[in-house]
Coordinates of C-alpha atoms in Angstrom, one line a residue:
Chain F
X1 CA -7.7 -53.3 -70.1
X2 CA -7.7 -50.7 -67.3
X3 CA -5.8 -47.6 -67.9
X4 CA -2.2 -47.7 -66.8
X5 CA -0.8 -44.7 -64.9
X6 CA 2.4 -43.1 -66.2
X7 CA 4.2 -44.0 -63.0
X8 CA 3.1 -47.6 -63.4
X9 CA 4.8 -47.6 -66.8
X10 CA 8.0 -46.4 -65.1
X11 CA 7.8 -49.0 -62.4
X12 CA 7.2 -51.8 -64.9
X13 CA 10.0 -50.6 -67.1
X14 CA 12.4 -50.6 -64.2
X15 CA 11.4 -54.2 -63.3
X16 CA 12.3 -55.1 -66.9
X17 CA 15.7 -53.3 -66.8
X18 CA 16.5 -55.2 -63.6
X19 CA 15.7 -58.7 -64.9
X20 CA 18.4 -61.1 -63.9
X21 CA 20.0 -59.1 -61.0
X22 CA 20.8 -60.9 -57.7
X23 CA 21.1 -57.8 -55.5
X24 CA 19.8 -54.4 -56.2
X25 CA 20.4 -51.3 -54.0
X26 CA 18.0 -48.4 -53.8
X27 CA 18.8 -45.0 -52.4
X28 CA 16.6 -43.4 -49.7
X29 CA 13.5 -41.5 -51.0
X30 CA 13.4 -43.4 -54.3
X31 CA 9.9 -45.0 -54.3
X32 CA 9.7 -45.7 -58.0
X33 CA 13.0 -47.6 -58.3
X34 CA 12.1 -49.4 -55.1
X35 CA 8.7 -50.3 -56.5
X36 CA 10.4 -51.6 -59.7
X37 CA 12.7 -53.8 -57.7
X38 CA 9.8 -55.1 -55.6
X39 CA 7.8 -55.8 -58.7
X40 CA 10.6 -57.9 -60.2
X41 CA 10.9 -59.8 -57.0
X42 CA 7.1 -60.4 -56.9
X43 CA 7.1 -61.6 -60.5
X44 CA 10.0 -63.9 -59.9
X45 CA 8.4 -65.3 -56.8
X46 CA 5.1 -65.8 -58.6
X47 CA 7.1 -67.9 -61.1
X48 CA 8.6 -70.0 -58.3
X49 CA 12.0 -68.3 -58.2
X50 CA 13.6 -66.6 -55.3
X51 CA 13.9 -63.1 -56.9
X52 CA 16.5 -60.4 -56.2
X53 CA 17.7 -59.2 -52.8
X54 CA 16.7 -55.6 -52.3
X55 CA 18.6 -53.2 -50.1
X56 CA 16.9 -49.9 -49.4
X57 CA 19.2 -47.3 -47.8
X58 CA 17.8 -45.8 -44.6
X59 CA 15.1 -48.5 -44.3
X60 CA 15.1 -50.7 -41.3
X61 CA 12.8 -53.2 -43.0
X62 CA 15.0 -53.7 -46.1
X63 CA 18.5 -53.4 -44.6
X64 CA 20.6 -56.6 -44.4
X65 CA 23.7 -54.7 -43.3
X66 CA 25.3 -54.9 -39.8
X67 CA 28.5 -53.0 -40.5
X68 CA 27.1 -49.4 -40.6
X69 CA 26.7 -47.2 -43.6
X70 CA 30.1 -48.3 -45.0
X71 CA 28.9 -51.8 -45.7
X72 CA 26.9 -50.9 -48.8
X73 CA 30.0 -49.5 -50.5
X74 CA 32.2 -52.3 -49.4
X75 CA 29.6 -54.7 -50.7
X76 CA 29.5 -52.9 -54.1
X77 CA 33.3 -52.9 -54.2
X78 CA 33.3 -56.7 -53.7
X79 CA 31.0 -57.0 -56.7
X80 CA 28.0 -58.1 -54.6
X81 CA 25.6 -55.4 -55.9
X82 CA 24.4 -55.8 -59.4
X83 CA 22.2 -52.7 -59.9
X84 CA 21.8 -49.3 -58.5
X85 CA 19.9 -46.1 -59.4
X86 CA 21.3 -42.6 -59.8
X87 CA 19.3 -39.4 -60.3
X88 CA 21.0 -36.0 -60.8
X89 CA 20.4 -32.3 -60.9
X90 CA 22.0 -32.5 -64.3
X91 CA 22.8 -35.5 -66.6
X92 CA 24.6 -34.9 -69.9
X93 CA 24.8 -36.7 -73.2
X94 CA 28.0 -38.5 -72.2
X95 CA 26.3 -40.0 -69.2
X96 CA 28.0 -37.6 -66.7
X97 CA 26.0 -37.0 -63.6
X98 CA 26.0 -33.8 -61.5
X99 CA 24.6 -34.0 -57.9
X100 CA 26.5 -31.0 -56.6
X101 CA 25.1 -27.8 -58.1
X102 CA 24.5 -25.5 -61.1
X103 CA 26.9 -22.8 -62.0
X104 CA 30.4 -22.2 -61.0
X105 CA 31.8 -24.4 -58.2
X106 CA 32.2 -24.0 -55.3
X107 CA 29.8 -21.0 -55.0
X108 CA 27.0 -22.8 -56.9
X109 CA 24.0 -20.6 -57.8
X110 CA 21.9 -23.6 -57.0
X111 CA 23.4 -26.1 -54.5
X112 CA 22.1 -29.7 -54.5
X113 CA 22.8 -32.0 -51.6
X114 CA 26.0 -33.5 -52.9
X115 CA 27.5 -36.5 -54.7
X116 CA 26.6 -39.1 -52.0
X117 CA 28.1 -42.5 -53.1
X118 CA 27.9 -41.8 -56.9
X119 CA 31.6 -41.1 -57.4
X120 CA 32.3 -44.7 -56.3
X121 CA 29.1 -46.7 -57.1
X122 CA 29.0 -45.5 -60.8
X123 CA 32.4 -47.2 -61.2
X124 CA 31.7 -50.5 -59.6
X125 CA 28.0 -51.4 -60.0
X126 CA 27.6 -53.2 -63.3
X127 CA 24.0 -52.0 -64.0
X128 CA 23.4 -48.4 -63.0
X129 CA 20.1 -47.1 -64.1
X130 CA 19.8 -43.3 -64.4
X131 CA 16.4 -42.3 -63.4
X132 CA 14.9 -38.8 -63.5
X133 CA 11.2 -38.2 -63.9
X134 CA 11.6 -34.6 -64.8
X135 CA 12.5 -34.5 -68.5
X136 CA 13.5 -30.9 -69.3
X137 CA 16.5 -29.2 -70.9
X138 CA 17.4 -27.9 -67.4
X139 CA 18.1 -31.5 -66.3
X140 CA 19.3 -33.1 -69.6
X141 CA 22.1 -30.7 -70.6
X142 CA 24.8 -30.7 -73.2
X143 CA 27.5 -30.7 -70.5
X144 CA 27.1 -30.9 -66.8
X145 CA 28.5 -28.0 -64.7
X146 CA 30.2 -30.4 -62.2
X147 CA 31.1 -34.1 -62.7
X148 CA 30.0 -36.0 -59.6
X149 CA 30.4 -39.2 -61.5
X150 CA 31.6 -39.7 -65.1
X151 CA 29.7 -41.7 -67.7
X152 CA 32.8 -43.4 -69.1
X153 CA 36.4 -43.7 -68.1
X154 CA 39.6 -43.7 -70.1
X155 CA 41.2 -47.1 -70.9
X156 CA 43.4 -48.2 -68.0
X157 CA 41.1 -46.8 -65.3
X158 CA 39.4 -49.6 -63.2
X159 CA 35.8 -49.6 -64.2
X160 CA 33.5 -52.7 -63.6
X161 CA 30.3 -50.7 -63.7
X162 CA 28.5 -47.8 -65.2
X163 CA 25.3 -46.6 -66.8
X164 CA 23.2 -48.9 -68.9
X165 CA 20.0 -46.9 -69.4
X166 CA 18.3 -43.6 -68.7
X167 CA 14.7 -43.6 -67.8
X168 CA 12.6 -40.4 -67.7
X169 CA 9.0 -39.4 -67.5
X170 CA 8.9 -39.3 -71.3
X171 CA 11.0 -42.2 -72.6
X172 CA 13.7 -44.8 -72.1
X173 CA 17.3 -44.5 -73.5
X174 CA 20.0 -47.0 -73.7
X175 CA 23.6 -46.0 -73.0
X176 CA 26.3 -46.9 -75.5
X177 CA 29.6 -46.5 -73.8
X178 CA 31.6 -47.0 -77.0
X179 CA 30.3 -43.7 -78.5
X180 CA 29.7 -42.6 -75.7
X181 CA 26.0 -41.5 -75.8
X182 CA 22.4 -42.3 -75.5
X183 CA 20.0 -43.9 -77.9
X184 CA 16.3 -43.5 -77.6
X185 CA 14.8 -47.0 -77.1
X186 CA 11.2 -46.2 -76.6
X187 CA 8.7 -43.4 -76.0
X188 CA 6.2 -43.6 -73.2
X189 CA 2.4 -43.4 -73.9
X190 CA 1.3 -39.8 -74.5
X191 CA 4.7 -38.5 -75.6
X192 CA 6.5 -38.3 -79.0
X193 CA 9.9 -37.9 -80.5
X194 CA 9.5 -34.2 -81.4
X195 CA 8.6 -33.5 -77.8
X196 CA 11.5 -35.5 -76.4
X197 CA 14.0 -33.7 -78.7
X198 CA 12.6 -30.4 -77.6
X199 CA 13.0 -31.4 -73.9
X200 CA 16.5 -32.8 -74.2
X201 CA 19.6 -30.6 -74.1
X202 CA 21.9 -33.2 -75.6
X203 CA 21.9 -35.0 -79.0
X204 CA 20.9 -38.7 -79.0
X205 CA 20.5 -41.4 -81.5
X206 CA 17.0 -42.6 -82.4
X207 CA 15.0 -44.4 -85.1
X208 CA 12.9 -42.3 -87.4
X209 CA 9.9 -43.8 -85.7
X210 CA 10.8 -44.9 -82.3
X211 CA 8.9 -47.7 -80.5
X212 CA 6.4 -47.2 -77.7
X213 CA 7.4 -48.3 -74.3
X214 CA 5.8 -51.7 -73.6
X215 CA 2.8 -51.7 -71.3
X216 CA 2.4 -54.2 -68.5
X217 CA 0.0 -57.1 -68.9
X218 CA -2.9 -57.8 -66.6
X219 CA -1.1 -60.2 -64.2
X220 CA 1.8 -57.8 -63.8
X221 CA -0.6 -54.9 -63.0
X222 CA -2.4 -57.1 -60.5
X223 CA 0.9 -57.9 -58.7
X224 CA 1.9 -54.2 -58.7
X225 CA -1.4 -52.9 -57.5
X226 CA -1.8 -55.6 -54.8
X227 CA 1.3 -57.1 -53.2
X228 CA 3.9 -54.5 -54.4
X229 CA 2.0 -51.4 -53.2
X230 CA 1.4 -53.2 -49.9
X231 CA 5.2 -53.8 -49.5
X232 CA 6.0 -50.4 -50.7
X233 CA 3.7 -48.8 -48.1
X234 CA 6.0 -50.1 -45.3
X235 CA 8.9 -47.9 -46.5
X236 CA 7.1 -45.2 -48.6
X237 CA 3.6 -44.9 -47.1
X238 CA 2.8 -41.5 -48.7
X239 CA 3.8 -42.6 -52.1
X240 CA 1.9 -45.9 -52.0
X241 CA -1.2 -44.0 -50.8
X242 CA -0.9 -41.4 -53.6
X243 CA -0.6 -44.2 -56.2
X244 CA -3.8 -45.8 -54.8
X245 CA -5.6 -42.5 -54.8
X246 CA -4.6 -41.9 -58.5
X247 CA -5.9 -45.3 -59.4
X248 CA -9.2 -44.6 -57.8
X249 CA -9.4 -41.3 -59.7
X250 CA -8.7 -43.1 -63.0
X251 CA -11.4 -45.6 -62.4
X252 CA -14.0 -43.0 -61.4
Chain E
X1 CA 32.2 -43.4 -14.8
X2 CA 30.8 -40.1 -13.7
X3 CA 27.9 -39.1 -15.8
X4 CA 28.3 -35.7 -17.5
X5 CA 25.7 -33.4 -18.9
X6 CA 25.5 -31.8 -22.4
X7 CA 26.5 -28.3 -21.4
X8 CA 29.5 -29.6 -19.6
X9 CA 30.5 -31.9 -22.5
X10 CA 30.3 -28.9 -24.9
X11 CA 33.3 -27.4 -23.0
X12 CA 35.5 -29.9 -24.8
X13 CA 34.9 -28.1 -28.0
X14 CA 37.6 -25.5 -28.8
X15 CA 37.8 -23.0 -31.7
X16 CA 39.2 -24.6 -34.9
X17 CA 38.6 -28.2 -33.9
X18 CA 37.7 -30.8 -36.5
X19 CA 34.3 -32.3 -35.5
X20 CA 32.8 -35.6 -36.8
X21 CA 29.0 -35.9 -36.9
X22 CA 27.0 -39.0 -38.0
X23 CA 24.4 -39.4 -40.8
X24 CA 20.8 -38.5 -39.8
X25 CA 19.6 -42.1 -39.3
X26 CA 22.7 -43.3 -37.3
X27 CA 22.1 -41.4 -34.1
X28 CA 22.6 -37.6 -34.3
X29 CA 23.1 -35.9 -30.9
X30 CA 20.6 -33.1 -31.5
X31 CA 20.7 -32.6 -27.7
X32 CA 24.3 -31.3 -28.1
X33 CA 23.5 -28.8 -30.8
X34 CA 22.2 -26.0 -28.5
X35 CA 25.0 -26.5 -25.9
X36 CA 27.6 -26.3 -28.7
X37 CA 26.1 -23.1 -30.0
X38 CA 26.0 -21.6 -26.5
X39 CA 29.6 -22.6 -26.1
X40 CA 30.4 -20.5 -29.2
X41 CA 33.7 -22.1 -30.3
X42 CA 33.9 -21.1 -33.9
X43 CA 36.0 -22.0 -37.0
X44 CA 34.9 -25.6 -36.7
X45 CA 35.8 -28.0 -39.5
X46 CA 32.9 -30.4 -39.8
X47 CA 33.3 -34.0 -41.1
X48 CA 29.9 -35.5 -42.0
X49 CA 29.9 -39.3 -41.8
X50 CA 29.1 -39.6 -44.6
X51 CA 26.4 -37.0 -45.0
X52 CA 24.9 -34.2 -42.9
X53 CA 21.6 -32.7 -42.2
X54 CA 19.8 -30.6 -39.5
X55 CA 22.7 -30.4 -37.0
X56 CA 25.2 -29.3 -39.7
X57 CA 22.7 -26.8 -41.0
X58 CA 22.2 -25.3 -37.5
X59 CA 25.9 -25.1 -36.7
X60 CA 26.5 -23.4 -40.0
X61 CA 23.5 -21.1 -39.4
X62 CA 25.0 -20.2 -36.0
X63 CA 28.2 -19.1 -37.8
X64 CA 30.4 -21.6 -36.0
X65 CA 31.6 -23.5 -39.1
X66 CA 34.7 -22.8 -41.2
X67 CA 34.6 -25.8 -43.5
X68 CA 32.4 -28.8 -44.2
X69 CA 33.7 -32.1 -45.5
X70 CA 30.8 -34.2 -46.7
X71 CA 29.2 -36.3 -49.3
X72 CA 25.9 -34.4 -49.1
X73 CA 24.0 -32.1 -46.9
X74 CA 20.2 -32.1 -46.9
X75 CA 17.1 -32.3 -44.8
X76 CA 15.9 -35.4 -46.6
X77 CA 12.2 -35.3 -47.4
X78 CA 12.1 -31.7 -46.1
X79 CA 14.4 -30.6 -48.9
X80 CA 17.7 -28.7 -49.1
X81 CA 19.6 -27.6 -46.0
X82 CA 18.7 -23.8 -46.1
X83 CA 21.5 -22.3 -44.0
X84 CA 24.2 -24.5 -45.5
X85 CA 23.0 -23.7 -49.0
X86 CA 23.0 -20.0 -48.2
X87 CA 26.5 -20.2 -46.8
X88 CA 27.7 -22.0 -49.9
X89 CA 26.2 -19.3 -52.1
X90 CA 27.9 -16.6 -50.1
X91 CA 31.2 -18.4 -50.0
X92 CA 31.0 -18.3 -46.2
X93 CA 32.0 -22.0 -45.7
X94 CA 34.8 -23.8 -47.4
X95 CA 33.6 -27.0 -49.1
X96 CA 35.4 -30.3 -49.1
X97 CA 33.0 -32.2 -51.3
X98 CA 33.5 -36.0 -51.0
X99 CA 31.8 -39.3 -51.7
X100 CA 30.5 -41.6 -49.0
X101 CA 33.1 -44.4 -49.2
X102 CA 35.9 -41.8 -49.3
X103 CA 34.8 -40.5 -45.8
X104 CA 34.6 -44.1 -44.6
X105 CA 38.0 -44.8 -46.1
X106 CA 39.6 -41.8 -44.4
X107 CA 38.2 -42.9 -41.0
X108 CA 39.4 -46.5 -41.7
X109 CA 42.9 -45.3 -42.3
X110 CA 42.9 -43.4 -39.0
X111 CA 41.4 -46.5 -37.3
X112 CA 44.5 -48.5 -38.4
X113 CA 47.0 -45.8 -37.7
X114 CA 47.8 -45.7 -41.5
X115 CA 48.4 -42.5 -43.4
X116 CA 45.9 -43.2 -46.1
X117 CA 43.6 -45.7 -47.7
X118 CA 43.3 -46.5 -51.4
X119 CA 39.9 -46.2 -53.0
X120 CA 38.5 -47.2 -56.4
X121 CA 36.3 -44.8 -58.4
X122 CA 36.8 -41.0 -58.3
X123 CA 39.1 -40.7 -61.3
X124 CA 37.6 -38.3 -63.8
X125 CA 35.3 -36.6 -61.2
X126 CA 35.4 -32.9 -60.3
X127 CA 35.4 -34.0 -56.7
X128 CA 38.9 -35.3 -57.2
X129 CA 39.9 -32.2 -59.2
X130 CA 38.9 -30.0 -56.3
X131 CA 40.6 -32.1 -53.5
X132 CA 44.2 -31.2 -53.3
X133 CA 44.5 -33.5 -50.3
X134 CA 43.6 -36.6 -52.3
X135 CA 46.4 -38.2 -54.4
X136 CA 46.4 -40.5 -57.5
X137 CA 49.2 -43.1 -57.7
X138 CA 49.7 -46.1 -59.9
X139 CA 48.9 -49.3 -58.1
X140 CA 52.4 -50.4 -56.9
X141 CA 51.3 -54.1 -57.0
X142 CA 50.3 -54.0 -60.7
X143 CA 52.6 -54.5 -63.6
X144 CA 52.1 -50.8 -64.6
X145 CA 49.4 -48.3 -64.8
X146 CA 46.2 -48.9 -62.8
X147 CA 45.8 -45.5 -61.2
X148 CA 44.1 -45.4 -57.8
X149 CA 43.1 -42.6 -55.4
X150 CA 44.7 -42.3 -51.9
X151 CA 42.4 -40.9 -49.2
X152 CA 44.4 -39.4 -46.3
X153 CA 43.4 -40.5 -42.8
X154 CA 40.6 -38.4 -41.2
X155 CA 41.5 -37.8 -37.6
X156 CA 38.8 -35.7 -36.0
X157 CA 39.4 -33.9 -32.7
X158 CA 35.9 -34.6 -31.5
X159 CA 33.2 -37.1 -32.4
X160 CA 29.6 -36.5 -31.1
X161 CA 26.7 -38.9 -31.4
X162 CA 23.5 -40.2 -29.6
X163 CA 22.6 -43.8 -28.9
X164 CA 20.0 -45.7 -26.8
X165 CA 22.1 -46.6 -23.8
X166 CA 25.4 -46.7 -21.9
X167 CA 26.2 -48.7 -18.8
X168 CA 27.5 -47.1 -15.6
X169 CA 31.1 -48.1 -16.7
X170 CA 31.0 -45.8 -19.7
X171 CA 30.5 -48.6 -22.3
X172 CA 28.0 -47.4 -25.0
X173 CA 25.7 -49.5 -27.1
X174 CA 26.0 -48.7 -30.8
X175 CA 24.2 -51.8 -32.1
X176 CA 25.0 -52.3 -35.8
X177 CA 25.7 -48.6 -36.4
X178 CA 29.4 -49.5 -36.8
X179 CA 30.3 -46.1 -38.4
X180 CA 29.9 -44.7 -34.8
X181 CA 32.8 -47.0 -33.8
X182 CA 34.8 -46.0 -36.8
X183 CA 34.4 -42.3 -35.9
X184 CA 35.3 -43.0 -32.2
X185 CA 38.4 -45.0 -33.1
X186 CA 39.6 -42.1 -35.3
X187 CA 38.9 -39.3 -32.8
X188 CA 40.8 -37.8 -29.9
X189 CA 37.6 -36.9 -27.9
X190 CA 34.3 -38.8 -28.1
X191 CA 31.1 -37.2 -26.6
X192 CA 28.1 -39.4 -26.4
X193 CA 24.5 -38.7 -25.3
X194 CA 22.2 -41.6 -24.4
X195 CA 18.5 -42.2 -23.8
X196 CA 19.3 -44.1 -20.6
X197 CA 22.1 -45.5 -18.4
X198 CA 21.8 -49.1 -17.4
X199 CA 23.1 -50.8 -14.2
X200 CA 24.5 -54.0 -15.8
X201 CA 27.9 -54.1 -17.6
X202 CA 27.1 -54.3 -21.3
X203 CA 30.3 -56.2 -21.9
X204 CA 29.2 -59.0 -19.5
X205 CA 26.8 -60.5 -22.1
X206 CA 28.2 -61.6 -25.4
X207 CA 24.9 -60.6 -27.2
X208 CA 25.1 -57.0 -26.1
X209 CA 29.0 -56.9 -26.1
X210 CA 29.0 -57.4 -29.9
X211 CA 27.2 -54.0 -30.3
X212 CA 29.3 -52.1 -27.7
X213 CA 31.8 -49.4 -28.1
X214 CA 34.0 -49.9 -25.1
X215 CA 34.6 -47.1 -22.6
X216 CA 38.2 -47.1 -23.8
X217 CA 37.2 -44.9 -26.7
X218 CA 34.6 -42.7 -24.8
X219 CA 35.5 -39.4 -23.3
X220 CA 32.2 -38.5 -21.7
X221 CA 28.5 -39.7 -21.6
X222 CA 25.5 -37.6 -20.8
X223 CA 21.8 -38.6 -20.4
X224 CA 19.5 -36.9 -22.9
X225 CA 16.1 -38.5 -23.3
X226 CA 14.8 -38.0 -26.9
X227 CA 18.3 -36.7 -27.6
X228 CA 18.1 -37.3 -31.4
X229 CA 14.8 -35.4 -31.7
X230 CA 13.6 -34.2 -34.2
X231 CA 15.6 -37.0 -35.8
X232 CA 14.6 -40.5 -34.9
X233 CA 16.7 -43.1 -33.1
X234 CA 17.0 -46.7 -34.4
X235 CA 15.0 -49.1 -32.3
X236 CA 13.6 -46.3 -30.2
X237 CA 11.5 -43.6 -31.9
X238 CA 10.8 -42.4 -35.5
X239 CA 11.8 -39.0 -36.9
X240 CA 9.5 -36.1 -36.3
X241 CA 9.1 -35.1 -40.0
X242 CA 6.6 -32.3 -39.2
X243 CA 9.2 -30.6 -37.0
X244 CA 12.0 -31.0 -39.5
X245 CA 9.7 -29.5 -42.2
X246 CA 8.9 -26.6 -39.7
X247 CA 12.6 -26.0 -39.4
X248 CA 13.2 -26.2 -43.2
X249 CA 10.5 -23.5 -43.7
X250 CA 11.7 -21.2 -40.9
X251 CA 15.4 -21.4 -41.8
X252 CA 14.9 -20.2 -45.3
X253 CA 15.9 -16.7 -44.0
X254 CA 18.6 -15.9 -41.5
X255 CA 16.0 -14.1 -39.3
X256 CA 13.6 -17.1 -39.5
X257 CA 16.5 -19.3 -38.4
X258 CA 17.3 -17.1 -35.4
X259 CA 13.7 -17.0 -34.4
X260 CA 13.5 -20.8 -34.6
X261 CA 16.6 -21.4 -32.6
X262 CA 15.6 -18.9 -29.9
X263 CA 12.3 -20.7 -29.3
X264 CA 12.1 -22.8 -26.1
X265 CA 10.9 -25.7 -28.3
X266 CA 14.4 -26.9 -28.8
X267 CA 13.4 -29.6 -26.4
X268 CA 11.5 -32.6 -27.5
X269 CA 7.7 -32.3 -27.5

């Protein structure tokens, strides 16, 4: 079996996390989540199914909306979007996300762009996948400096959605909203539990010997490296080209 | 309709006005940025619909902005918005951090002439904690409880955007960028730059009429070819990402920003 690139592991894991969704929305400049959604669609279609609808914000190619930038949010509010991705400058152990800035608000020492639609979508999209490649204590903190979107809500607050998982460059966590907190589900190839503990600023549950993240089989890899990277290149040409250069480097 | 020109349209902008600007891919009138800066009306309260970029950064860098209501400000692939971020750090602009659907809800309320629009989500966020203009009430139609946030109507003094075409009657073609209509309905003054002005009435054909913002809502139109540059314009031309990256690099310092803005290359290549 050919070597699998770390980002291919991430893309295949995202496809697995999305299994069963009808409509997934992907933010602008999110090539890995977009690739995961496209891979799931390609796998479903290879099996004779229709596969999920994919909306990519800011893309002309993958935009079904005719009612301006409000329609995505209206669509989510109507329960028509099953999955979405959120990153974050900081993410804490209770699933809170900070997209605004580090330090004291409003004069943040580091200002990030802002909350975008997170303060709404996190509440109404059933399957939100937290995705951040950089896995460091700077990102995964004990407590976020600013809550753009809370991991859980008190009883009585309308909440049909929220986080289900956190995927990083080192591992995959599941979110348990009853505690609330994260549980390490699997460790990506080349990483281990001690390293993940060191790199994570919040406490999380885990097995004594956590599993390894499942690697894609040959047919999945073929779909990814063929059809999916072709499709991806329409919206993220630089990312698709870089993936292909990395694959050539691995083969050499 | 008498066609205007950007420098004349900029005279509509008075100090202290609330100005609504569209998201970077919806049709930003970059052609109006320099005329607005030359006009020099300060203490502006910007409303980004629902996020801001280059134009917001340049108006902040020029010192014309008092507050920014937005869901985000960035230069996209080119990174953070340098002058905006510096102003935040210095406390030079007041922030009204929002979330995209809250901006849309505020405009929707104004569109209907209603005082507010209720919106799900938001409860438990620090956005809500810092917004004394947003209110939480119990859903009056429920048996009890069910808190929900009320977003007050957003009524800008001025809306400014750029689209492919207008007709000679002042109707402007917005296609499926319906947020431009929402901004116009909510605003007192609407200034539009266009790539071209066509002879035929855009309302005469049902196919084009569906994507038209009628002249009823439009204060003035000016021709500005490549008027969104270096942003792209839907159906017309792509963004000039090299130019946006050049700006991002130059504007890291106040001096670099001034030098960039002084260059004659504020016109499309």
